Short mmCIF file of C-alpha atoms and ligand atoms in Angstrom, two decimals:
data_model
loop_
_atom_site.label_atom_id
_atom_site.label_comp_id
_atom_site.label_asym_id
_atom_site.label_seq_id
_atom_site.Cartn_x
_atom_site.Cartn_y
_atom_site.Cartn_z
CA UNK A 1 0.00 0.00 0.00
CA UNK A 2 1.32 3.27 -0.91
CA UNK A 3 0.79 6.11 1.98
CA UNK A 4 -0.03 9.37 0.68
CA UNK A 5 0.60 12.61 1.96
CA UNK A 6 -2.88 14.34 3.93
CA UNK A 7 -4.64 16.56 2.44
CA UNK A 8 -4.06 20.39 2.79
CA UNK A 9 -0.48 19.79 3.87
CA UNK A 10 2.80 19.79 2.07
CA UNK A 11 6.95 18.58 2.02
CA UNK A 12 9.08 21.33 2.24
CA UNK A 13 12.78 19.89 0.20
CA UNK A 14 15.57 20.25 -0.81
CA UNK A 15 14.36 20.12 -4.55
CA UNK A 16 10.76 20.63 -5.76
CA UNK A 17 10.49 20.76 -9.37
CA UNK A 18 6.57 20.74 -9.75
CA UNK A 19 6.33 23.61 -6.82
CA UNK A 20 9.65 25.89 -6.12
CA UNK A 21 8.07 28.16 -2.95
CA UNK A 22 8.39 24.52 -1.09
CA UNK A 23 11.91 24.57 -1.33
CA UNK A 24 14.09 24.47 1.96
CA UNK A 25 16.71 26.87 1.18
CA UNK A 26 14.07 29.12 0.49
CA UNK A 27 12.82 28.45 3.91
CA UNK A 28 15.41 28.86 5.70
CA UNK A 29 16.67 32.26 4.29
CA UNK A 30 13.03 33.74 5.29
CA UNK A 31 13.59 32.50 8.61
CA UNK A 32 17.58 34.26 8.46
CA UNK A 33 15.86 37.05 8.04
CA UNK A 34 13.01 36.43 11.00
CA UNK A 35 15.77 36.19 13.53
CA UNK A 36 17.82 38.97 12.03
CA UNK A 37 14.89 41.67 11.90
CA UNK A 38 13.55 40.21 15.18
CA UNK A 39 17.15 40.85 16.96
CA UNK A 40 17.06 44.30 15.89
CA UNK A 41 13.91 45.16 17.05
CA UNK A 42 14.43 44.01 20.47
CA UNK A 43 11.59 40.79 19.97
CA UNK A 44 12.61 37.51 21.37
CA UNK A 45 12.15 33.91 20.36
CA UNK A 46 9.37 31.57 22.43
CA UNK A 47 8.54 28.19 21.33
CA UNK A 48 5.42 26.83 22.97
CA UNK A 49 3.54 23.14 22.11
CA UNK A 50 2.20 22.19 18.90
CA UNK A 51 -0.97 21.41 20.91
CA UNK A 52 -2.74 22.94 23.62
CA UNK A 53 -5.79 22.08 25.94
CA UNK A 54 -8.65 22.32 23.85
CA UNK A 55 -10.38 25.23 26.39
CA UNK A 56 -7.18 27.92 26.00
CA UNK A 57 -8.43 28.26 22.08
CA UNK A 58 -12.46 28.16 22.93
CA UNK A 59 -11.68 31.05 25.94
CA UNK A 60 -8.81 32.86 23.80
CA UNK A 61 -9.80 32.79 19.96
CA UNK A 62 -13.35 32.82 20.61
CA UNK A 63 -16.25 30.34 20.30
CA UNK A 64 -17.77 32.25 17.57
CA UNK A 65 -14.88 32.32 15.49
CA UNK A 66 -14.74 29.95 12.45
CA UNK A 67 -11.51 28.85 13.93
CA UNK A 68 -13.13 27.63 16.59
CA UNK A 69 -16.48 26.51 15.55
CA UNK A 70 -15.01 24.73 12.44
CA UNK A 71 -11.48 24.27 11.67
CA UNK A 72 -9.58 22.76 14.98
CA UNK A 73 -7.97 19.56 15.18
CA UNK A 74 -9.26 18.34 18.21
CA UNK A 75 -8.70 15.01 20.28
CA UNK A 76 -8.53 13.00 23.17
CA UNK A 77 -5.19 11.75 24.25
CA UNK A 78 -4.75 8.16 26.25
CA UNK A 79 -5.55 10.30 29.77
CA UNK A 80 -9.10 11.69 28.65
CA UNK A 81 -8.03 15.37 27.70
CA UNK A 82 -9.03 17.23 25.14
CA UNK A 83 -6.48 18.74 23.38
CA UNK A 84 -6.16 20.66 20.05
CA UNK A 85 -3.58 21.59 17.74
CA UNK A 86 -2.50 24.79 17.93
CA UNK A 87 -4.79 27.02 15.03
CA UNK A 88 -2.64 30.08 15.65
CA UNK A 89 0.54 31.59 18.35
CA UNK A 90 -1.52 34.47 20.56
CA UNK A 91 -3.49 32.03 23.12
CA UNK A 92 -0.63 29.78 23.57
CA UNK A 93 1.73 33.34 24.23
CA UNK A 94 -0.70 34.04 26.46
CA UNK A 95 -0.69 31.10 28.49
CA UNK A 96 3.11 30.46 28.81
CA UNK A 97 2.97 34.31 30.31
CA UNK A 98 0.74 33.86 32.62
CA UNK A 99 1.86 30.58 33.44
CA UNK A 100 5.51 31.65 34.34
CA UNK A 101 4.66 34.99 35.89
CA UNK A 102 6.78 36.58 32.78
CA UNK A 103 5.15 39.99 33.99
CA UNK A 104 6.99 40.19 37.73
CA UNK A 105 10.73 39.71 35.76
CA UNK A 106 10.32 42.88 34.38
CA UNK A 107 11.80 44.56 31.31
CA UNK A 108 9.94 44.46 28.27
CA UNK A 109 7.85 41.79 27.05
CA UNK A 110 8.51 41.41 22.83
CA UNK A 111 8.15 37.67 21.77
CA UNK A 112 8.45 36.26 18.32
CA UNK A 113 7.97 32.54 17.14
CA UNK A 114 7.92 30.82 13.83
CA UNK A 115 6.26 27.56 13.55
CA UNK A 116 3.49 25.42 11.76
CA UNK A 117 -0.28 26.52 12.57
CA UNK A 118 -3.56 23.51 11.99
CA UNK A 119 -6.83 24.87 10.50
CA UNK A 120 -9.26 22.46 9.45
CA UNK A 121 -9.95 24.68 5.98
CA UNK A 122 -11.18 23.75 2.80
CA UNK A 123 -7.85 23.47 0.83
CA UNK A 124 -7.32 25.61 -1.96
CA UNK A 125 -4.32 27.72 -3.31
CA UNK A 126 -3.02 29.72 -0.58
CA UNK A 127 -4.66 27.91 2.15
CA UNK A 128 -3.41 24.60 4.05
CA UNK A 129 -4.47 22.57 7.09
CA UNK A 130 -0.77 23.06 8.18
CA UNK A 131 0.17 26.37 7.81
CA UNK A 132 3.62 28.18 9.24
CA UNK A 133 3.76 31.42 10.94
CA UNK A 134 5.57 33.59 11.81
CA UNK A 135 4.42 36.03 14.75
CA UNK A 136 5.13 38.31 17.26
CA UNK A 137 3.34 39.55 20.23
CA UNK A 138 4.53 42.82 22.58
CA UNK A 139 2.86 42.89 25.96
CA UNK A 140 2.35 45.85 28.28
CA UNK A 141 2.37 48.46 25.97
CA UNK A 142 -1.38 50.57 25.72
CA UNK A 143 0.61 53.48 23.74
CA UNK A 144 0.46 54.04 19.94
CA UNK A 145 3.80 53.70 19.38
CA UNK A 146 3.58 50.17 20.10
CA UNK A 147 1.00 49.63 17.53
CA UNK A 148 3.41 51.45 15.11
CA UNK A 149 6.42 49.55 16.44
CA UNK A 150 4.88 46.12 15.13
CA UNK A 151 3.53 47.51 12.25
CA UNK A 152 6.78 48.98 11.11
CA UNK A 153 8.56 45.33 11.79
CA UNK A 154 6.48 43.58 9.82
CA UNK A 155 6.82 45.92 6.95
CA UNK A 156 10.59 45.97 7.39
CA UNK A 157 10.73 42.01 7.41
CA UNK A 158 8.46 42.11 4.00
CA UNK A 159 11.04 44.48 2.49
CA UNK A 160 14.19 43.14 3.56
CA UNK A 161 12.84 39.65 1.20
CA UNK A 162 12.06 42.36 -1.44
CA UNK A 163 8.78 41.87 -1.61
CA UNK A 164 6.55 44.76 -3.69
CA UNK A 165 3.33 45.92 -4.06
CA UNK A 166 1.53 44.95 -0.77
CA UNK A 167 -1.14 46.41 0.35
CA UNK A 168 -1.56 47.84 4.15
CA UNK A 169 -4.87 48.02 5.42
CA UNK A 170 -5.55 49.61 9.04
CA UNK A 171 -9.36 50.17 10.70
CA UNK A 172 -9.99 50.33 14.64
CA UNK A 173 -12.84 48.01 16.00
CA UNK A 174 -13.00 50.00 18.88
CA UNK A 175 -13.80 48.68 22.41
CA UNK A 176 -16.15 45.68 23.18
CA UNK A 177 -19.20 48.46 24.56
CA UNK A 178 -18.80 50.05 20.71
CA UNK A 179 -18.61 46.98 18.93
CA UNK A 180 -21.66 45.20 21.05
CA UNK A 181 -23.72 48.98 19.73
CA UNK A 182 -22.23 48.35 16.17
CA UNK A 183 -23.39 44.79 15.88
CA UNK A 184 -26.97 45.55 17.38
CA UNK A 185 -26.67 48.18 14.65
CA UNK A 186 -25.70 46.43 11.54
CA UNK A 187 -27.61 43.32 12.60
CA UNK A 188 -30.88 45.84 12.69
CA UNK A 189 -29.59 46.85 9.14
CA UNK A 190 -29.59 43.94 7.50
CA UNK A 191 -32.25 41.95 9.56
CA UNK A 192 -35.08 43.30 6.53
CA UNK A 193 -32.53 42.23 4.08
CA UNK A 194 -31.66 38.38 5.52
CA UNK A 195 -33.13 36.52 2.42
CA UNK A 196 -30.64 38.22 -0.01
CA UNK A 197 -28.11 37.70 1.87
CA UNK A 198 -25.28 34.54 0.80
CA UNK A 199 -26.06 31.03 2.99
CA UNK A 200 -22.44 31.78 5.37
CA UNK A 201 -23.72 35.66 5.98
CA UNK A 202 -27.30 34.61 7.04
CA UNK A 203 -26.00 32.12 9.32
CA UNK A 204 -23.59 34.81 10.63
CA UNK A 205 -26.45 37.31 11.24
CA UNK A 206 -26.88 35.43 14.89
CA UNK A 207 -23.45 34.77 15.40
CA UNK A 208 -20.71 36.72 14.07
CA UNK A 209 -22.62 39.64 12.47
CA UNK A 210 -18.70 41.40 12.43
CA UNK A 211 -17.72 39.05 9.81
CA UNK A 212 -20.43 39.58 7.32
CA UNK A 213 -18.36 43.20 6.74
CA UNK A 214 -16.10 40.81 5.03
CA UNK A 215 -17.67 38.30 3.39
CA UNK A 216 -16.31 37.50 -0.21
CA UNK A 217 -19.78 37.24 -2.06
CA UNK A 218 -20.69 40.68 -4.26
CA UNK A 219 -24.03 40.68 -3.38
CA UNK A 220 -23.45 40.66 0.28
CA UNK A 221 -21.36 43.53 -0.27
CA UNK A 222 -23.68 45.44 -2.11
CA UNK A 223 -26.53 45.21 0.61
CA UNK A 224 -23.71 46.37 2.76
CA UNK A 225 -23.64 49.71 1.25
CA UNK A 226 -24.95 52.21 3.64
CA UNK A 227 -24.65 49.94 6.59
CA UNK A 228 -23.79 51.77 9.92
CA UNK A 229 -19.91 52.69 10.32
CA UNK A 230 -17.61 51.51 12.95
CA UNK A 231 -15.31 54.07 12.68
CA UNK A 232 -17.95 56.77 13.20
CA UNK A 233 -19.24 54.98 16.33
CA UNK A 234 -15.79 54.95 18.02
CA UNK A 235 -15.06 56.42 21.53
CA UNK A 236 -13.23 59.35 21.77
CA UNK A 237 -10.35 57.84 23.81
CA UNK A 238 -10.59 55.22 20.64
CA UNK A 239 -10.29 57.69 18.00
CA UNK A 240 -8.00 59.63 19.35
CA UNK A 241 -5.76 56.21 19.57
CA UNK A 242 -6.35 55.52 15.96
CA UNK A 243 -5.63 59.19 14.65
CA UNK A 244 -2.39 59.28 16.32
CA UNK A 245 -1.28 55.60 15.02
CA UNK A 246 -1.81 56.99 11.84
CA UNK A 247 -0.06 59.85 12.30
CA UNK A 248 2.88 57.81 13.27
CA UNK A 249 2.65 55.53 10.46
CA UNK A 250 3.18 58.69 8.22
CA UNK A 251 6.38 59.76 10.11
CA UNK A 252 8.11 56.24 9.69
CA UNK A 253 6.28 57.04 6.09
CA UNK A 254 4.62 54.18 5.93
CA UNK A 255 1.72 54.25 3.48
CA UNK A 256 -1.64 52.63 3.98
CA UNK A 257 -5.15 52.92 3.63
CA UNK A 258 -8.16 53.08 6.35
CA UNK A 259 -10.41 50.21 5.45
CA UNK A 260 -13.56 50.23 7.86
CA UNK A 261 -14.85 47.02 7.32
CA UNK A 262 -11.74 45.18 8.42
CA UNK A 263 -13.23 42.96 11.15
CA UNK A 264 -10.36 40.09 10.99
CA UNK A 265 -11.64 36.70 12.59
CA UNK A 266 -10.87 36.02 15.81
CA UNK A 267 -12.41 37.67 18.46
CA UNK A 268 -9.89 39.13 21.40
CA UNK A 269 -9.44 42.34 18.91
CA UNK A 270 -10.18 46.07 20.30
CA UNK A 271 -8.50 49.31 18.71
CA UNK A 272 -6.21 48.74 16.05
CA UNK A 273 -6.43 45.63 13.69
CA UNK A 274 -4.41 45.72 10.45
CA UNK A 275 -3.92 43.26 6.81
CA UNK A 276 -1.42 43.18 4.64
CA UNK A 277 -2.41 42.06 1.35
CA UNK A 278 -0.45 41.40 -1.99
CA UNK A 279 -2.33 41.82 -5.10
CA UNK A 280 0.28 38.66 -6.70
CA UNK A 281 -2.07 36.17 -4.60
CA UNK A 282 -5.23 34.78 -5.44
CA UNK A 283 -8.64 34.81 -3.06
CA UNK A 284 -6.34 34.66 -0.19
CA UNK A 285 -4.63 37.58 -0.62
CA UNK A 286 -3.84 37.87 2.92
CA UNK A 287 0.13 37.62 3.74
CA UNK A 288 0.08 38.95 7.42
CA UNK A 289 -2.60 40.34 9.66
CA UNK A 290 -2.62 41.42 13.74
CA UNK A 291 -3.93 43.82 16.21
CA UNK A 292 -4.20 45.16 19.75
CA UNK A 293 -5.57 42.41 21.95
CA UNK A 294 -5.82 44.16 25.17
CA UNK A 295 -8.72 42.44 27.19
CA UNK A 296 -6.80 38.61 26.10
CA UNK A 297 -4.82 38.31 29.05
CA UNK A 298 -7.40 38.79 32.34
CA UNK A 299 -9.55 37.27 30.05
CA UNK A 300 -7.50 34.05 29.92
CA UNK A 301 -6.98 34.33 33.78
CA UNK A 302 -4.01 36.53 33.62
CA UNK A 303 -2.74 40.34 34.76
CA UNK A 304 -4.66 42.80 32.85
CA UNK A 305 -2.15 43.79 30.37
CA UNK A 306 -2.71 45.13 27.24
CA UNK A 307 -1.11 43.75 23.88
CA UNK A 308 -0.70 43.77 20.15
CA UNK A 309 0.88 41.04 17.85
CA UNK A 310 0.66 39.97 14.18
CA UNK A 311 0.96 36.70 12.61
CA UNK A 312 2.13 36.17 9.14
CA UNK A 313 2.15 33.12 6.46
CA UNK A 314 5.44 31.55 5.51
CA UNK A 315 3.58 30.02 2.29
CA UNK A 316 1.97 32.77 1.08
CA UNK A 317 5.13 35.34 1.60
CA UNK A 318 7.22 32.67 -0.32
CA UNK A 319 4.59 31.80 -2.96
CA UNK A 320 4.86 35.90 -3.43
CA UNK A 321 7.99 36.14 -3.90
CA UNK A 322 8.62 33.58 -6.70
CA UNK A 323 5.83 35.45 -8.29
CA UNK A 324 7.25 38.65 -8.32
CA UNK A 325 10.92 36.96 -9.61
CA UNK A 326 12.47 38.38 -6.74
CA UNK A 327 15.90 37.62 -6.71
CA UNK A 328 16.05 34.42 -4.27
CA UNK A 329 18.92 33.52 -2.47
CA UNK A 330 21.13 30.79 -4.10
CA UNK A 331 20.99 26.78 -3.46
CA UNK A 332 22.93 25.29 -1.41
CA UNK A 333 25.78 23.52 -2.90
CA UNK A 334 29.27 22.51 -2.08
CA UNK A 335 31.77 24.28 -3.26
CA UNK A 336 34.08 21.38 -4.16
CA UNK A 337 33.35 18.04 -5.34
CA UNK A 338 35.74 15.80 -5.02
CA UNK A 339 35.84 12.87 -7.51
CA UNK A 340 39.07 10.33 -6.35
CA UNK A 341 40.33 7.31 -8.34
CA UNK A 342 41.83 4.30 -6.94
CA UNK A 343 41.50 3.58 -3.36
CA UNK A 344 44.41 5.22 -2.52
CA UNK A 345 42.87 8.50 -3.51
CA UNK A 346 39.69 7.73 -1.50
CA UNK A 347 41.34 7.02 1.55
CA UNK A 348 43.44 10.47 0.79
CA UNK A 349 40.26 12.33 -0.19
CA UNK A 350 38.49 10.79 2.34
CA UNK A 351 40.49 12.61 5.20
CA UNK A 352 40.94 15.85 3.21
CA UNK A 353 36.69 16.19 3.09
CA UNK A 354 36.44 15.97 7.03
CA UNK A 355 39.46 18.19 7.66
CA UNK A 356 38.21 20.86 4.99
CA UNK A 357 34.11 20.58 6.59
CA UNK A 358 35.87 20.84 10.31
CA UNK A 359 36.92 24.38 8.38
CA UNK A 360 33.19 24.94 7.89
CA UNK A 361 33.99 24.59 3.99
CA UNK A 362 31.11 22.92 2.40
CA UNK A 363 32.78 20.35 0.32
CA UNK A 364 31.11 16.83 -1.18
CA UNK A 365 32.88 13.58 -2.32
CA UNK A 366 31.19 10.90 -4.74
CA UNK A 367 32.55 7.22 -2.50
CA UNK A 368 30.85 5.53 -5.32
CA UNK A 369 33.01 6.44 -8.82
CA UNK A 370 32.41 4.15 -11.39
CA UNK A 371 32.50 6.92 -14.45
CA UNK A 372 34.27 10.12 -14.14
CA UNK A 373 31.19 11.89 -16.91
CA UNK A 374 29.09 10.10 -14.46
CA UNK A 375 30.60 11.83 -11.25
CA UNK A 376 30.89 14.73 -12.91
CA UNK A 377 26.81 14.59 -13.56
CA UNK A 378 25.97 14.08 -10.15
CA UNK A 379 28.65 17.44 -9.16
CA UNK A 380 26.12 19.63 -12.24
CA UNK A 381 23.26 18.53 -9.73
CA UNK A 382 24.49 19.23 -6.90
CA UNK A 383 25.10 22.52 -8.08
CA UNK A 384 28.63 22.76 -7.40
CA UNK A 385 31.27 25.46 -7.71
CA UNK A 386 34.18 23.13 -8.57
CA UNK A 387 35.08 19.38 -9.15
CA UNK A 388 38.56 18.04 -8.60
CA UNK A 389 39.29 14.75 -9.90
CA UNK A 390 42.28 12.99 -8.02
CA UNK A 391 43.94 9.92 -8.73
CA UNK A 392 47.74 8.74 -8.21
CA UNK A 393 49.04 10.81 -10.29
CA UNK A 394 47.69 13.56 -8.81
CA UNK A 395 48.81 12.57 -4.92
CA UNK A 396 52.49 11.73 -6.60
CA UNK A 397 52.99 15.22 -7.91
CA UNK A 398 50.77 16.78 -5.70
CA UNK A 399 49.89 19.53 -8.68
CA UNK A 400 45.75 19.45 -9.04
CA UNK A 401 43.69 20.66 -11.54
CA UNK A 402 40.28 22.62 -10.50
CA UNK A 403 37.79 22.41 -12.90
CA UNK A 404 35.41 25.52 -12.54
CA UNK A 405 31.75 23.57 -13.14
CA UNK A 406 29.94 26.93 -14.74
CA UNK A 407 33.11 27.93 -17.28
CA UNK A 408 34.53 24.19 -17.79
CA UNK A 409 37.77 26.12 -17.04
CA UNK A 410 40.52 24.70 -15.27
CA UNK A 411 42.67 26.10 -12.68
CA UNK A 412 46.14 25.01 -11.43
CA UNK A 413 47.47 24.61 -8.00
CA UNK A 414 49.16 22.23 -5.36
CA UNK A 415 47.75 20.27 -3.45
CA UNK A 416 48.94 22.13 -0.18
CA UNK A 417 46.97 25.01 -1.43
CA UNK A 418 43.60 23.67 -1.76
CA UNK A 419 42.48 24.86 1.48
CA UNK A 420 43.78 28.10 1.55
CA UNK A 421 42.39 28.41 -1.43
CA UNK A 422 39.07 27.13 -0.84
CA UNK A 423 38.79 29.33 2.22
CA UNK A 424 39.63 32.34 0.68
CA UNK A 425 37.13 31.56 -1.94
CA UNK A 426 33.92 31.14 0.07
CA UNK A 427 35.06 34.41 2.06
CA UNK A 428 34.90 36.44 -1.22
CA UNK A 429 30.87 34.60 -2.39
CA UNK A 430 29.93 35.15 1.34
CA UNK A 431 31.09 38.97 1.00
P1 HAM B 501 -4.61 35.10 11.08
O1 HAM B 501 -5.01 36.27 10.22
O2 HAM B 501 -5.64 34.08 11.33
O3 HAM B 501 -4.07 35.72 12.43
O4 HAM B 501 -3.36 34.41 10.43
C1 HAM B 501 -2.18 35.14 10.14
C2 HAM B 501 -1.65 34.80 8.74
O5 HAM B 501 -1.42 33.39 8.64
C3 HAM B 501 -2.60 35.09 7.60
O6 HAM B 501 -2.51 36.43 7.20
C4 HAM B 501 -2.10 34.15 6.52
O7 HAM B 501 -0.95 34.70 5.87
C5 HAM B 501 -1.65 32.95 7.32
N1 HAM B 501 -2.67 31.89 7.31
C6 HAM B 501 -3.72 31.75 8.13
N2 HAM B 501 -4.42 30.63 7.84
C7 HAM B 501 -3.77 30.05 6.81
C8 HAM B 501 -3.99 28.85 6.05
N3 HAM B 501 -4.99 28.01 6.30
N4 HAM B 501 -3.12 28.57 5.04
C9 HAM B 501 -2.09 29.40 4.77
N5 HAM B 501 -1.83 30.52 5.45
C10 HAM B 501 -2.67 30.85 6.45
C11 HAM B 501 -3.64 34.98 13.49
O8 HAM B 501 -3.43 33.80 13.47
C12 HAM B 501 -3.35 35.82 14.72
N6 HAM B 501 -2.85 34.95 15.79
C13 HAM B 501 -2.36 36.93 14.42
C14 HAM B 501 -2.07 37.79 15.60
C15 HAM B 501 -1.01 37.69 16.43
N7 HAM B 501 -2.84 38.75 16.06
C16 HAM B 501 -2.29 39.27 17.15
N8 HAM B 501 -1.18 38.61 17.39
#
């Protein structure tokens, strides 16, 4: 019986010819960059479980959410408890914070992680049962400037991969006394219009009337127009938050555009929630998307702190960049191959590999030659720099001949030399 892979998830390899964003170097030079950005801006790593009991996700994400009602991978383990796998980073943040006291060490409290996310979703381009994220989550912050200060990280992480043409969307959902007027207002609004509405909006008239703002179906968003406003329904202390995140955007120049039906869907939002969205992706268009949070921690049990955090997919930022032909960071390859003759030369090559790797210089060695063309193949794959083949001859005289795999030229030196040469080499294709 042949086992396939399940559905909605994916290998991430070394070589993908069908599908190039699920290549590993790819991978891991977006997460270079995580840690890099991440150092600078003073956010540092966590790493929680890949599952969870099943109640911190009901309490945290919300029991109307569709996470929540729909999508989690849920079980019993062998003791009785229901546990889930983790649908997204925030709850389990939470959690390990309030768990371990984090807020009596003091200092500040700026956490990243990078890791794969479970949502039971209807797979489609764009959109996987195992997802990867990365996120970030600063606690104990009410001020705009923290707002700004995530916003402004994400955008720098996007640009440092070269990525172009996204989209930044911003809206405020205001406080949890606004948004229970707004949704006893827009509910009232479209009550006379139910029948029209799509099959997932009419069931979210009881339940999630928020989401409806940003339903997909063009109807639904044309018996939208002239619904009540958000925005205009925002408290003063609210709107005075918003204006002045905004203004701060524009000093760090930072374009984006107010969009006041941005609801996002999971429910421990207040004040700011922001999308970034890049027109080279299909229906999901989504790449990264956050907010302020600030009621999530006493809700969960914890100190009333408030918070903001984003979360942003690994497979869409990747997919986005092979669509724009950004330039993406080479393969990685050795950058020697060593092809020896005779045992002798094994044995001989077979020391100088380990030596030269103990250097940190990535070097490969074929222990199976049977054809030097056919050696010489298998170095073309491997994408390598150079190939030496060394026989007798070669350890008698102790002169080698380099053979430059891109140019087919050849280059001349002693054997004593390889691994100065070799070092200074890689220096000058790190530089
Ligand atoms: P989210 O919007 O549900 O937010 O997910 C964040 C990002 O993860 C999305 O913008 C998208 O790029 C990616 N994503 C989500 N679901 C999938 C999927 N099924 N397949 C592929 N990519 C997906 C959160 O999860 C919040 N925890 C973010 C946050 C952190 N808010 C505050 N702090």
């Amino acid at each position: 019986m042949q086992h396939a892979i399940p559905k909605g998830t994916f290998d991430i390899l070394p070589r993908d010819p069908d599908e190039a964003w699920r290549e590993s170097h790819l991978w891991q030079d977006v997460e270079k960059t995580i840690r890099e950005i991440c150092k600078v801006y003073g956010f540092r790593e966590i790493r929680t479980p890949i599952f969870e009991r099943t109640e911190l996700f009901v309490r945290g994400v919300g029991e109307g959410s569709d996470i929540v009602s729909k999508e989690m991978y849920t079980f019993q383990d062998k003791g009785g408890r229901s546990l889930t796998l983790r649908p997204e980073g925030t709850a389990s943040v939470m959690r390990a914070f309030i768990e371990k006291h984090m807020d009596q060490q003091g200092g500040l409290h700026k956490f990243f992680y990078v890791g794969p996310m479970f949502r039971y979703e209807r797979p489609q381009a764009g959109r996987y049962r195992q997802h990867h994220q990365f996120g970030v989550e600063s606690i104990g912050s009410a001020l705009p400037e923290s707002d700004v200060e995530v916003i402004a990280l994400l955008l720098e992480f996007y640009n440092s991969l070269g990525l172009k043409n996204l989209n930044v969307l911003l809206n405020s959902v205001g406080n949890e006394e606004t948004r229970t007027r707004f949704r006893e207002a827009l509910r009232s609004f479209l009550e006379p219009k139910r029948m029209l509405l799509s099959a997932d909006s009419q069931m979210r008239l009881e339940k999630n009337v928020l989401r409806i703002l940003d339903s997909k179906d063009p109807q639904d968003q044309e018996l939208l127009q002239g619904a009540p406003s958000l925005l205009e329904m925002l408290h003063p202390a609210d709107r005075d938050h918003f204006e002045r995140v905004q203004l701060l955007l524009h000093r760090l120049h930072i374009s984006f555009e107010v969009q006041p039906k941005l609801v996002r869907g999971l429910d421990y939002y207040n004040r700011t929630v922001f999308e970034i969205t890049s027109g080279d992706l299909g229906a999901h268009n989504a790449v990264g998307g956050g907010g302020r949070y600030d009621g999530l921690l006493s809700l969960l049990g914890g100190p009333n702190l408030p918070a903001i955090g984003f979360g942003t997919g690994l497979e869409r930022i990747i997919q986005t960049m092979l669509k724009q032909q950004i330039s993406l960071p080479e393969k990685i390859a050795p950058l020697l191959f060593f092809i020896p003759i005779g045992e002798k030369a094994k044995e001989y090559c077979f020391a100088l590999v380990f030596q030269l790797r103990r250097q940190r210089i990535p070097v490969e060695i074929d222990f199976h030659v049977k054809r030097v063309g056919h050696s010489l193949q298998l170095a073309e794959v491997l994408g390598a720099h150079y190939s030496l083949v060394l026989g007798e001859e070669e350890l008698l005289s102790g002169q080698i001949k380099l053979k430059e795999m891109q140019t087919r030229r050849e280059i001349s030196l002693s054997l004593d030399q390889l691994s100065i040469f070799l070092g200074e080499n890689l220096a000058l294709r790190l530089q």
